[in-house]
XYZ file of C-alpha atoms in Angstrom:
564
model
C 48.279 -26.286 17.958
C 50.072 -22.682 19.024
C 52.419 -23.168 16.981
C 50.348 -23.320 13.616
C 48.934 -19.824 13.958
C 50.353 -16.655 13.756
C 50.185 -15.551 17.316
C 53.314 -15.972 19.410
C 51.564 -16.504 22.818
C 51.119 -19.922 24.141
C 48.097 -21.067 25.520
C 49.060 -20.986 29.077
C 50.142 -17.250 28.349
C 46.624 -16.407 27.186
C 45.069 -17.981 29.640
C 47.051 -16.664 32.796
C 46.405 -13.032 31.230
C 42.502 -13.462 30.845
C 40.362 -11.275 33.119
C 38.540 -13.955 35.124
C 35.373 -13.119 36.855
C 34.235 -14.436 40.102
C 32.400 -17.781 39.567
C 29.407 -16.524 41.184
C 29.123 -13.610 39.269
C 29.619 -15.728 36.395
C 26.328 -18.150 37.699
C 24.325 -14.884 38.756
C 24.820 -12.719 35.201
C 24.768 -15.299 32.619
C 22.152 -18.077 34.265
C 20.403 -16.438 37.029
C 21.873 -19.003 39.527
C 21.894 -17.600 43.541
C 25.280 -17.865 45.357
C 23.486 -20.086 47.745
C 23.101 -23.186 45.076
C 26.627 -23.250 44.215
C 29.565 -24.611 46.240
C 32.145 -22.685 45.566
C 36.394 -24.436 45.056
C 37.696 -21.219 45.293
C 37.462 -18.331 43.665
C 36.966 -19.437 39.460
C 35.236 -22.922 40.062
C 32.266 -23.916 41.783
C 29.960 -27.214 41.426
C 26.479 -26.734 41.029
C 24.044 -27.861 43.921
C 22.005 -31.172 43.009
C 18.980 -29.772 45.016
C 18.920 -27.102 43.032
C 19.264 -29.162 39.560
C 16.203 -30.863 40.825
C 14.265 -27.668 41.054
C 15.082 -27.226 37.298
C 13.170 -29.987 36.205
C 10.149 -28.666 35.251
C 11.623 -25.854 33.164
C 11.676 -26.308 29.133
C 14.595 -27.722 27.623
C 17.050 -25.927 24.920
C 18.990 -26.981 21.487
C 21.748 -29.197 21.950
C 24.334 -28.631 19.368
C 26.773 -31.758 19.143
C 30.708 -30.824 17.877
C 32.526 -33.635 16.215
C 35.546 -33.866 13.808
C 37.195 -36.350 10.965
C 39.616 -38.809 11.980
C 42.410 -36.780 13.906
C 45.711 -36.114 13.333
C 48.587 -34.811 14.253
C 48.041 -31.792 12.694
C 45.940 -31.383 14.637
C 41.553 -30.554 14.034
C 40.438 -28.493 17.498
C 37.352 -29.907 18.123
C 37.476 -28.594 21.766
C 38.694 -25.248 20.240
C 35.839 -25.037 18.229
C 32.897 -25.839 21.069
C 34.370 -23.305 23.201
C 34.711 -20.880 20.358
C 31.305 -21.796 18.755
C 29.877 -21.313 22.522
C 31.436 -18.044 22.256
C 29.975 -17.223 19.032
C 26.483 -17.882 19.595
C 26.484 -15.671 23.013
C 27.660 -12.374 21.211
C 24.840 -13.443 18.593
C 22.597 -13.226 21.109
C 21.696 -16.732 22.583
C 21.887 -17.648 25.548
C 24.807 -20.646 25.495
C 26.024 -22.974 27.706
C 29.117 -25.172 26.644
C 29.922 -29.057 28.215
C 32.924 -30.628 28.075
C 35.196 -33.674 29.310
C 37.351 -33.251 32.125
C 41.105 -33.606 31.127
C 42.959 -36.913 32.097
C 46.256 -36.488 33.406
C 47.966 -39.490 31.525
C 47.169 -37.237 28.157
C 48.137 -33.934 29.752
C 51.917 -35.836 31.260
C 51.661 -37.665 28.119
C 51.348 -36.671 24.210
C 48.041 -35.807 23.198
C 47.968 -32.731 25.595
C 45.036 -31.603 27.950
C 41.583 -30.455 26.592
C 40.842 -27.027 27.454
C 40.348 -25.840 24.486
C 43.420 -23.375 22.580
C 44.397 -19.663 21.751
C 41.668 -17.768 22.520
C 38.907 -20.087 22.637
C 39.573 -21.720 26.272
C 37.896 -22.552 29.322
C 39.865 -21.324 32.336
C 41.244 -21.393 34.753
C 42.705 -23.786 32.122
C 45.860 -25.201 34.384
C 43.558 -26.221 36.995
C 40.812 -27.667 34.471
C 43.966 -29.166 33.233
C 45.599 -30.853 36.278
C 43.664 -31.928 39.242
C 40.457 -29.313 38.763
C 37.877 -30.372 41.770
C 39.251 -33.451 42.139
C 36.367 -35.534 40.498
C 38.899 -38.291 39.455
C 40.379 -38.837 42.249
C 37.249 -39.268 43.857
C 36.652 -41.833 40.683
C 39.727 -43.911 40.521
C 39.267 -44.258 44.748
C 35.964 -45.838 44.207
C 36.767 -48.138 41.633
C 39.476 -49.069 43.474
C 38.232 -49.546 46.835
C 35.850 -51.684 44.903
C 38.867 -54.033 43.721
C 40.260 -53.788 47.500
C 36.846 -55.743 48.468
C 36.845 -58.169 45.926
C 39.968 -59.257 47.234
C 39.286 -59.086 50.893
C 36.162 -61.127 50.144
C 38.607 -63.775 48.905
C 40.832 -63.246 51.369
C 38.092 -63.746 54.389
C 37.092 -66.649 52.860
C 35.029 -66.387 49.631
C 31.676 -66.924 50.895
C 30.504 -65.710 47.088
C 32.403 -68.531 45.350
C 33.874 -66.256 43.294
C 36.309 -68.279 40.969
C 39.966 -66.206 41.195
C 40.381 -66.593 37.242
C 37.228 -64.806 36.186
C 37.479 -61.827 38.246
C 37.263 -59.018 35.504
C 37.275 -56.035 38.075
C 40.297 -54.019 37.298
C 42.798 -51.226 39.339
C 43.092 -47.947 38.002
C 45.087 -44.881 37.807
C 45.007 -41.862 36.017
C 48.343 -41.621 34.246
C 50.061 -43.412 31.241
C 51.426 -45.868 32.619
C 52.700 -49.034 30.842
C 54.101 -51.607 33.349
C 50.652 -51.872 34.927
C 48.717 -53.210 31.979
C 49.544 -56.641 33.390
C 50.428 -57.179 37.019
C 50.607 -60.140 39.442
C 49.476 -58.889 42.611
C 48.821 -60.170 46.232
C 52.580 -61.455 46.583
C 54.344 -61.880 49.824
C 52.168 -64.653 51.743
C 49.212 -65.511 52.975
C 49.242 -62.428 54.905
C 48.623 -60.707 51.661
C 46.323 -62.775 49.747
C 46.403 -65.208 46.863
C 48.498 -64.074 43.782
C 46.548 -63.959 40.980
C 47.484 -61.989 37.549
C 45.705 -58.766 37.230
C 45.548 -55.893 35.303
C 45.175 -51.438 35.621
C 43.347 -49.872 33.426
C 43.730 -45.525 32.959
C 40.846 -44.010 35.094
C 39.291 -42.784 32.414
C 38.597 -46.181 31.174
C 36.556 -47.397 34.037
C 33.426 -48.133 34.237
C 32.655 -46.274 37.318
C 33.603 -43.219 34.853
C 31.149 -44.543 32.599
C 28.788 -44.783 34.932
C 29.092 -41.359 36.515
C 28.709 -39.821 33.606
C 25.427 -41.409 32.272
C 23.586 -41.814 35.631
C 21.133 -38.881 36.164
C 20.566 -38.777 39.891
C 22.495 -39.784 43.055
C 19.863 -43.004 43.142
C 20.398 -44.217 39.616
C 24.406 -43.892 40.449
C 24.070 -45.875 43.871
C 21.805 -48.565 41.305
C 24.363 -48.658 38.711
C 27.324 -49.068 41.064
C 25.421 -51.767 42.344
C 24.848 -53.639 39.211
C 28.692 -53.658 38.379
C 29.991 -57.491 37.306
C 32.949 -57.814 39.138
C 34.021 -61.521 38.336
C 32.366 -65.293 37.688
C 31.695 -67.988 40.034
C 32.814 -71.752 39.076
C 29.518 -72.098 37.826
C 29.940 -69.086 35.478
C 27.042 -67.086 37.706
C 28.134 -63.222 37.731
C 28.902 -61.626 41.173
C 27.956 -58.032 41.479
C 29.401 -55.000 43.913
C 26.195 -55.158 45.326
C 26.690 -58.690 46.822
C 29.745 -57.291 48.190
C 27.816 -54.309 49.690
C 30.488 -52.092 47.968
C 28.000 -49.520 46.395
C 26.741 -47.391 49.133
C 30.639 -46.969 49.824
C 31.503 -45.750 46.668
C 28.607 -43.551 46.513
C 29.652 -41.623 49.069
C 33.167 -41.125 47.673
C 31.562 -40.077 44.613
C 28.718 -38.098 46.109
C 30.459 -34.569 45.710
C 32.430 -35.292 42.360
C 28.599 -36.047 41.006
C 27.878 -32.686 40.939
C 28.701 -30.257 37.742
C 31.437 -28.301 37.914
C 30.950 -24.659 36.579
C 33.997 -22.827 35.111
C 33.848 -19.904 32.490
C 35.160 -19.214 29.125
C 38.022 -16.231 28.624
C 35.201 -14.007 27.133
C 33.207 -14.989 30.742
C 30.802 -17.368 29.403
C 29.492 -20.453 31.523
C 30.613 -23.940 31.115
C 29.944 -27.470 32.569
C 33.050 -29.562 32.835
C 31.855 -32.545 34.023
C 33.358 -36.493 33.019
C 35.777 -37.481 30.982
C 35.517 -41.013 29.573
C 37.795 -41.584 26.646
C 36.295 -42.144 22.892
C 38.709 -44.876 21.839
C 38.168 -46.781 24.621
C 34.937 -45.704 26.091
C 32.317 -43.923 25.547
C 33.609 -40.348 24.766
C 30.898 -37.824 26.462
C 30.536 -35.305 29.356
C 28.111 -36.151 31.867
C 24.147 -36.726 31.577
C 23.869 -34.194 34.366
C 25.642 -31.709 33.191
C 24.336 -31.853 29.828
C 20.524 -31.998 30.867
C 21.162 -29.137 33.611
C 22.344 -26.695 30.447
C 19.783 -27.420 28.806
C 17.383 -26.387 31.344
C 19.186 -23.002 32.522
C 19.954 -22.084 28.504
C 18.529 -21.882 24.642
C 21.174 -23.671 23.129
C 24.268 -25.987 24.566
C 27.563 -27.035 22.746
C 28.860 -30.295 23.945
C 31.734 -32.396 22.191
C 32.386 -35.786 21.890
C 36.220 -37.111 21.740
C 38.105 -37.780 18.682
C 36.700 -38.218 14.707
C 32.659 -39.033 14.599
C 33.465 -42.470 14.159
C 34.134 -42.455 17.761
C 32.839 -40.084 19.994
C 29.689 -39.118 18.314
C 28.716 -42.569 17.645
C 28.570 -43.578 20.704
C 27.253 -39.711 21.896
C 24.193 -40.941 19.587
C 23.788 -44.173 20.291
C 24.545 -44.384 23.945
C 24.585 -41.316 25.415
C 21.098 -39.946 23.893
C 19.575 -43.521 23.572
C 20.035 -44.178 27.437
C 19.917 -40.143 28.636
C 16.155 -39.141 25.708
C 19.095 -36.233 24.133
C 17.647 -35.422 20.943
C 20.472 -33.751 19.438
C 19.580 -30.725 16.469
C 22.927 -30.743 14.709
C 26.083 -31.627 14.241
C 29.324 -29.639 13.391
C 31.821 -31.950 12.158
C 35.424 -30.289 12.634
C 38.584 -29.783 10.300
C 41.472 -28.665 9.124
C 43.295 -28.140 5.794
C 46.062 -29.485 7.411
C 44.214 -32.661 8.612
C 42.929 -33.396 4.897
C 46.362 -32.898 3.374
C 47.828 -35.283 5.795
C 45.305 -37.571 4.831
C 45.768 -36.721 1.339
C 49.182 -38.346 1.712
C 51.086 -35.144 2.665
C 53.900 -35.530 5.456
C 53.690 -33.109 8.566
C 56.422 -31.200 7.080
C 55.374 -30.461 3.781
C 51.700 -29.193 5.429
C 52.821 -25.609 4.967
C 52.947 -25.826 1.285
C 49.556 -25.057 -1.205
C 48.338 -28.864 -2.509
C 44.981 -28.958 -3.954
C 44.736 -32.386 -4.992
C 45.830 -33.664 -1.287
C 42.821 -31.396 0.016
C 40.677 -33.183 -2.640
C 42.553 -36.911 -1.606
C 41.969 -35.896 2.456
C 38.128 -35.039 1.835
C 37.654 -38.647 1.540
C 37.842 -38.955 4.824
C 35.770 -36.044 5.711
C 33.091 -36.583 3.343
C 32.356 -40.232 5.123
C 31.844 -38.466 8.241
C 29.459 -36.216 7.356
C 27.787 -38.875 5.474
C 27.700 -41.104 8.496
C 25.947 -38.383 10.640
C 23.112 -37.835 7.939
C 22.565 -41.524 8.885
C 21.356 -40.736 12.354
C 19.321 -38.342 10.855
C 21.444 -34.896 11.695
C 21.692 -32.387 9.582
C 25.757 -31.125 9.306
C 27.701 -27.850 9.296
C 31.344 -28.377 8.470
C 33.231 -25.772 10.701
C 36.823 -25.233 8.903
C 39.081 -24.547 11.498
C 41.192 -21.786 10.204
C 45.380 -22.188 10.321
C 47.248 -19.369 9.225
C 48.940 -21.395 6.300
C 45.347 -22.143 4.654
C 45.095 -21.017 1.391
C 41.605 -19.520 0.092
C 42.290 -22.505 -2.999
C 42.416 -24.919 -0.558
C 39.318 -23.470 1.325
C 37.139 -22.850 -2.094
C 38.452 -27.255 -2.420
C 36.511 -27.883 0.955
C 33.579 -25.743 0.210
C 33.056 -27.350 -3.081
C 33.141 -30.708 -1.762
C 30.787 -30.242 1.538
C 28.323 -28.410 -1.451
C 28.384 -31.821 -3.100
C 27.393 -33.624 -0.200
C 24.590 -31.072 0.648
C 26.165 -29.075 3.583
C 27.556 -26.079 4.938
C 31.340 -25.223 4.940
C 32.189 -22.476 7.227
C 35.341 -21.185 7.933
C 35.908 -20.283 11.313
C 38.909 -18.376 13.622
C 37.840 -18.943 16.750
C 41.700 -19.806 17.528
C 43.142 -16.294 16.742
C 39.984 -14.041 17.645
C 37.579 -16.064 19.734
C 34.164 -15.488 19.904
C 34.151 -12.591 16.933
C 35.946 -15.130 14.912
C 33.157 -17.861 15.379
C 30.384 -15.544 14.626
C 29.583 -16.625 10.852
C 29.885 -20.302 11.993
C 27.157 -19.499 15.090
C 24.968 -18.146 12.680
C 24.816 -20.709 9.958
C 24.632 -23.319 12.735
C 21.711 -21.623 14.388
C 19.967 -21.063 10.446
C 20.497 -24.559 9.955
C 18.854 -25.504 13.170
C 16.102 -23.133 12.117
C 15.758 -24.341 8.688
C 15.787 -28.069 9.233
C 14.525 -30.591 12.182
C 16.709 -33.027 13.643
C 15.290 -36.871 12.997
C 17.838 -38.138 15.143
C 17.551 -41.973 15.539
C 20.388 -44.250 16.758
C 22.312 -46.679 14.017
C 20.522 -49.528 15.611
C 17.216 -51.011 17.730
C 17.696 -52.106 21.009
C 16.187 -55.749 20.018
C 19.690 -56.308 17.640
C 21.636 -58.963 18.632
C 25.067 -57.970 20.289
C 26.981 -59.318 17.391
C 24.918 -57.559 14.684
C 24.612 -54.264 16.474
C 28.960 -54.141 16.269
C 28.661 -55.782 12.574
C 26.214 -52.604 11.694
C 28.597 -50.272 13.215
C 31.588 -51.334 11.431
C 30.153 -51.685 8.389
C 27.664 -48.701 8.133
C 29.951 -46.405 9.512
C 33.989 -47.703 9.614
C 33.201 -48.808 5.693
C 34.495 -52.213 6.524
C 33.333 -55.979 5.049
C 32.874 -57.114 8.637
C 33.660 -58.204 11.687
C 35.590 -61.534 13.056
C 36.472 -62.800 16.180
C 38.019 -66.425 17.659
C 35.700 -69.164 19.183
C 36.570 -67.660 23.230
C 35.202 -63.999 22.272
C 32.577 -65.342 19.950
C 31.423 -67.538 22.832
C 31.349 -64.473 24.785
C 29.723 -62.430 22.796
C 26.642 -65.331 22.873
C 26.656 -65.742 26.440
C 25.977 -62.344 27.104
C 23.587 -62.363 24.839
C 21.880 -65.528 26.282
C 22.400 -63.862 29.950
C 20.142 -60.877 29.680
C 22.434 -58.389 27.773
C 21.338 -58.407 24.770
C 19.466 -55.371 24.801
C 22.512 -53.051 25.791
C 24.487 -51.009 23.293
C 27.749 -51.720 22.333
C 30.536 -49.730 23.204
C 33.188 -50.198 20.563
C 36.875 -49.552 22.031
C 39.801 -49.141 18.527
C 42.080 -46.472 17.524
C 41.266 -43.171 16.640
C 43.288 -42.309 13.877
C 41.751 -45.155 11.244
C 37.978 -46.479 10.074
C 40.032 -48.962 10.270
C 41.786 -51.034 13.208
C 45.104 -50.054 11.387
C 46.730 -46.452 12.796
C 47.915 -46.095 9.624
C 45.226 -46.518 7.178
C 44.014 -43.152 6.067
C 41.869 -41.760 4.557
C 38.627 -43.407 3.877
C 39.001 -47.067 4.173
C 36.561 -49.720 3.075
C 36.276 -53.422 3.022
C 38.724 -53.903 5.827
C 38.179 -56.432 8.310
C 37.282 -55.538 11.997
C 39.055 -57.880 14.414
C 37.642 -58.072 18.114
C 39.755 -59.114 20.301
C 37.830 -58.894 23.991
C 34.480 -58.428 24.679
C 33.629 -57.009 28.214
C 30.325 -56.414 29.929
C 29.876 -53.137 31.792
C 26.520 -54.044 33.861
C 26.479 -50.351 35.271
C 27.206 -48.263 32.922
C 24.562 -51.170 30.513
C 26.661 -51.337 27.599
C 29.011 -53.801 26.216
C 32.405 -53.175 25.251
C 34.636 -54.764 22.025
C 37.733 -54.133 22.444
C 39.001 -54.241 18.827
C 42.449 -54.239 17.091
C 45.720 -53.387 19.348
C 43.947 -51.145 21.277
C 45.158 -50.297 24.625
C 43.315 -49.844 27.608
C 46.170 -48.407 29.679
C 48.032 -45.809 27.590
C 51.759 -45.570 27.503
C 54.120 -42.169 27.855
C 56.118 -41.271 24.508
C 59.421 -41.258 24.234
C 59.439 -37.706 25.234
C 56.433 -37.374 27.370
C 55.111 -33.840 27.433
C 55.449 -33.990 31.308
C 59.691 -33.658 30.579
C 58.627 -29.936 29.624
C 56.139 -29.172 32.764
C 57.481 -26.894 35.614
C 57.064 -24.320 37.986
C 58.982 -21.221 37.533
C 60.638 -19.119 40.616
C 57.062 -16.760 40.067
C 54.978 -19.879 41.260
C 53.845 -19.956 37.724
C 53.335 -23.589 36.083
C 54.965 -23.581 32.663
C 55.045 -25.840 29.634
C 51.696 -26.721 29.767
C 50.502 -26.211 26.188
C-alpha cells in the first residue's frame, strides 16, 4: 500500500527507524504487568505467563471493538492498518487499548498478498520479526500436526491395531509456505521399509486444524482435550479414529505448550499488542487467539481485534465461531475501505484508480453497503472507517458519506497510514460515541440446533446474497453423516475466495442469486466446527509468477530489505 500515499518511506524504513521501548517497560507502563510474568524473546517481544493470565480471571472485562472490511482488492483496504491505527487512536483519547492480531504466515509474506503488520505509520514492530519467524509459534504448530501424521502412519506401519482403513485417512502434512506441488502427494515410496504408499495431501499451516484449535482453546487442558478429539481417518466400518487413540495428544501438547502463550509486541507509538494465531479467513476461521483476546480484555477498557479479509469472511465466522464457542460479546464493528476499493468494484481498472469517478464510487458502494448490512444482522451497530489514500477526492468522500447516511451509519475518514495515531483520532472517537450511544445485541446468524446443511444454506444466502447452495450425492452424503454422527450441533466453517460473495474471483460487486457450489465437506472434531470447502478454493496456496520473496534480501548492513 506505500506506494498509494504520499510518503516516500517504505514500511520496513519506518519501522527500522521507530524508537522501540523495552518490552517490559512496555508491560509495566501501559498494563501494570511485573517483569516476573513475562518471558522475555529478546529485547522487543515477550509472551505473557499463563499463571499469571489465570490470576486475571476475576477482574472485569472491557469493550471489544471488532475491525472488518468489504471484499478486498488489490487496491488494497488496510484493515490491519486501521486496528493498529484505531488502537492508536483511542490511547491518545484517553482509553486504555489493547490491540490483537493474527500472526503473519510466511507463504503470504514469500508470496503475494504480503505480511500483516499493519503499514506506514500504523504498525506493530518489530515488524520483520512479527513478519518472518516471530517466537516461533508456527513452527511449534506445523511440528505438532505433523508429528501427528508421522503416527498415523507408524500405527499402520506397526501393524494397524486401530483398523484404520488407508483410504479414509483425512489427517493431512503441513507447511507454512506456498507451495503448489504438495497439494497432492503419494508418499511412503521406496518399500516396505517405508510404509504403504498411499496418496496424500499438505495443506499451508495456517490451514490446520491444530491452528484452529490453538487459537480457540482457552486453557492448556481444553488444548490437550481438543487435540485429543482430532478425527484423523475412518475404519472399514466407517467408525472415526481419533489422536487420542493414538496417544498423540499429550505429545503435541507439549510442543505447543510455549507457543500457547500470548505474545506481547508494541505499536511504533509504544502501545501494547497481542499477536497471537493466525488461521486464514478463506480457508479457516480468520481470528487471533481466545487467549489473547480474553487476556486484553481483562488488563484493558477497550480491545481492537481484526478478522481476515471482507466481513463475509472473517467476521462471520469471528461472530459465529469465535464468540459463540469463546461468550465474546462484541460492541461494534468498523467495517474498512477505500475509494480505491469501491472504484475497482465500480468497474474501474487498477490503472485508471488515480482519476476522480463518482459514479464508480456510487457502483463500488454496492458492495460495501451489503456488508454493513450483513453486520446489523448480528445485531452490531457499524462505523465505516474510510481509509484515506492520497488520490481521494473530498467528491468521492462526500459519495461514501452519503451512502453509509442512507444505511444509518457513520462514515469516518481516517489517516492513520500517513500520521498514525493523531490521524485516527476522529475515527476513535465516533467509535467510542457509538459504543456509548448504542448496545451491542450481538447474536450469531444461526442456533446451534440448525442442521449442518441449513446453517451453510443461511450463510450463503443471508449474507453472500446467493439463491443457494448445491452439492453432488458423495458431499451431500457427507454432510448427513455428520450430521447423523453427533456433529450436528457444530458451526460451520465456510472455506471460498475472498475477493467475491460469490465463489467466482471475479464477480464484483454485490452479487445475488448465484449459486454456492460445495465441493468437500471436512470435520474438524477439535477445533468443533465443520468445514465446506466451496468453489476452487485452495487449501495449499501457490507462489505468483513473481513471488514477493524474488525481492527479499539482506543488505551488506545486516539489514533485511524488500519486505514491504
Amino acid at each position: 500500500m506505500t506506494d498509494q500515499h504520499t510518503n516516500p518511506k517504505s514500511d520496513i524504513d519506518i519501522a527500522q527507524a521507530a524508537s522501540m521501548k523495552r518490552i517490559a517497560e512496555v508491560a509495566t507502563e501501559s498494563l501494570g504487568i511485573d517483569a516476573d510474568n513475562l518471558e522475555p524473546y529478546g529485547h522487543y517481544k515477550a509472551k505473557l505467563s499463563l499463571d499469571y493470565i489465570n490470576s486475571l480471571k476475576d477482574k472485569p472485562d472491557g469493550k471489544l471493538i471488532l475491525v472488518t472490511a468489504m471484499t478486498p482488492t488489490p487496491a488494497g483496504e488496510g484493515k490491519t492498518t486501521t486496528t493498529v491505527g484505531l488502537g492508536d487512536g483511542l490511547n491518545r483519547i484517553g482509553k486504555k487499548t489493547i490491540i490483537c492480531l493474527r500472526e503473519p504466515s510466511l507463504g503470504p509474506c514469500f508470496g503475494m498478498k504480503g505480511g500483516a503488520a499493519g503499514g506506514g505509520y500504523a504498525q506493530v514492530v518489530p515488524m520483520t520479526d512479527i513478519n518472518l519467524h516471530f517466537t516461533g509459534d508456527f513452527h511449534a504448530i506445523g511440528v505438532a500436526n505433523n508429528l501427528l501424521a508421522a503416527m498415523v502412519d507408524n500405527h499402520i506401519y506397526w501393524g494397524n491395531q486401530l483398523g484404520l482403513d488407508e483410504r479414509r485417512i483425512i489427517w493431512r502434512r503441513v507447511v507454512d509456505m506456498n507451495d503448489r506441488a504438495l497439494r497432492n502427494i503419494v508418499n511412503s515410496l521406496g518399500g516396505i521399509a517405508d510404509g504403504f504408499p498411499r496418496e496424500d495431501h499438505f495443506d499451508i499451516t495456517v490451514a490446520s486444524e491444530v491452528m484452529a484449535i490453538f487459537c480457540l482453546a482457552t486453557d492448556i487442558d481444553d488444548l490437550k482435550r481438543r487435540l485429543g478429539n482430532i478425527i484423523v481417518g475412518y475404519t472399514r466400518e466407517k467408525e472415526p479414529v481419533f489422536a487420542k487413540d493414538l496417544n498423540a495428544h499429550g505429545a503435541m501438547t507439549v510442543l505447543l505448550k510455549d507457543a500457547f502463550q500470548p505474545n506481547l509486541v508494541q505499536t511504533l507509538e509504544n502501545n501494547p499488542a497481542f499477536i497471537h494465531g493466525g488461521p486464514f479467513a478463506n480457508i479457516a476461521h480468520g481470528c487471533n487467539s481466545v487467549l489473547a483476546t480474553k487476556t486484553a480484555l481483562k488488563l484493558a477498557d477497550y480491545v481492537v481485534t481484526e478478522a481476515g479479509f471482507g466481513a463475509d469472511l472473517g467476521a462471520e465466522k469471528f461472530l459465529d465461531i469465535k464468540c459463540r464457542k469463546a461468550g465474546l460479546k462484541p460492541e461494534i464493528a468498523v467495517v474498512v475501505a477505500t475509494i480505491r476499493a469501491l472504484k475497482m468494484h465500480g468497474g474501474v481498472t487498477k490503472e485508471n484508480l488515480s482519476t476522480e469517478n463518482v459514479k464508480a464510487v456510487t457502483d463500488g458502494a454496492e458492495n460495501l453497503s451489503r456488508h454493513v448490512e450483513n453486520l446489523k444482522k448480528f445485531g452490531l451497530p457499524v462505523v465505516v472507517a474510510i481509509n484515506k489514500f492520497s488520490a481521494d477526492t473530498e467528491n468521492e468522500v462526500n459519495e461514501v458519506r452519503q451512502i453509509c447516511a442512507e444505511l444509518g451509519v457513520d462514515a469516518i475518514e481516517s489517516d492513520h497510514w500517513g500520521n498514525g495515531g493523531a490521524g485516527a483520532e476522529k475515527l476513535a472517537r465516533a467509535v467510542v460515541a457509538k459504543i456509548d450511544q448504542n448496545g451491542s445485541n450481538y447474536a450469531p446468524l444461526y442456533n446451534d440446533a440448525l442442521p449442518l446443511w441449513d446453517k451453510v444454506r443461511t450463510v450463503a444466502q443471508t449474507l453472500y446474497g446467493a439463491q443457494g447452495i448445491i452439492a453432488d450425492k458423495k458431499v451431500r452424503d457427507q454432510f448427513k453423516e455428520l450430521q447423523d454422527g453427533g456433529f450436528g450441533h457444530y458451526p460451520v466453517c465456510i472455506a471460498k475466495t475472498q475477493y467475491s460473495f460469490s465463489t467466482d474471483p471475479n464477480l464484483k460487486g454485490a452479487p445475488s442469486n448465484h449459486v454456492v457450489p460445495i465441493r468437500e465437506v471436512r470435520i474438524s472434531g477439535g477445533a468443533e466446527f465443520v468445514v465446506a470447502v466451496c468453489g476452487n478454493i485452495m487449501t495449499m496456496p501457490g507462489l505468483p509468477r513473481v513471488p514477493a520473496a524474488s525481492a527479499i534480501d539482506v543488505n551488506e548492513d545486516g539489514d533485511i530489505v524488500g519486505l514491504f
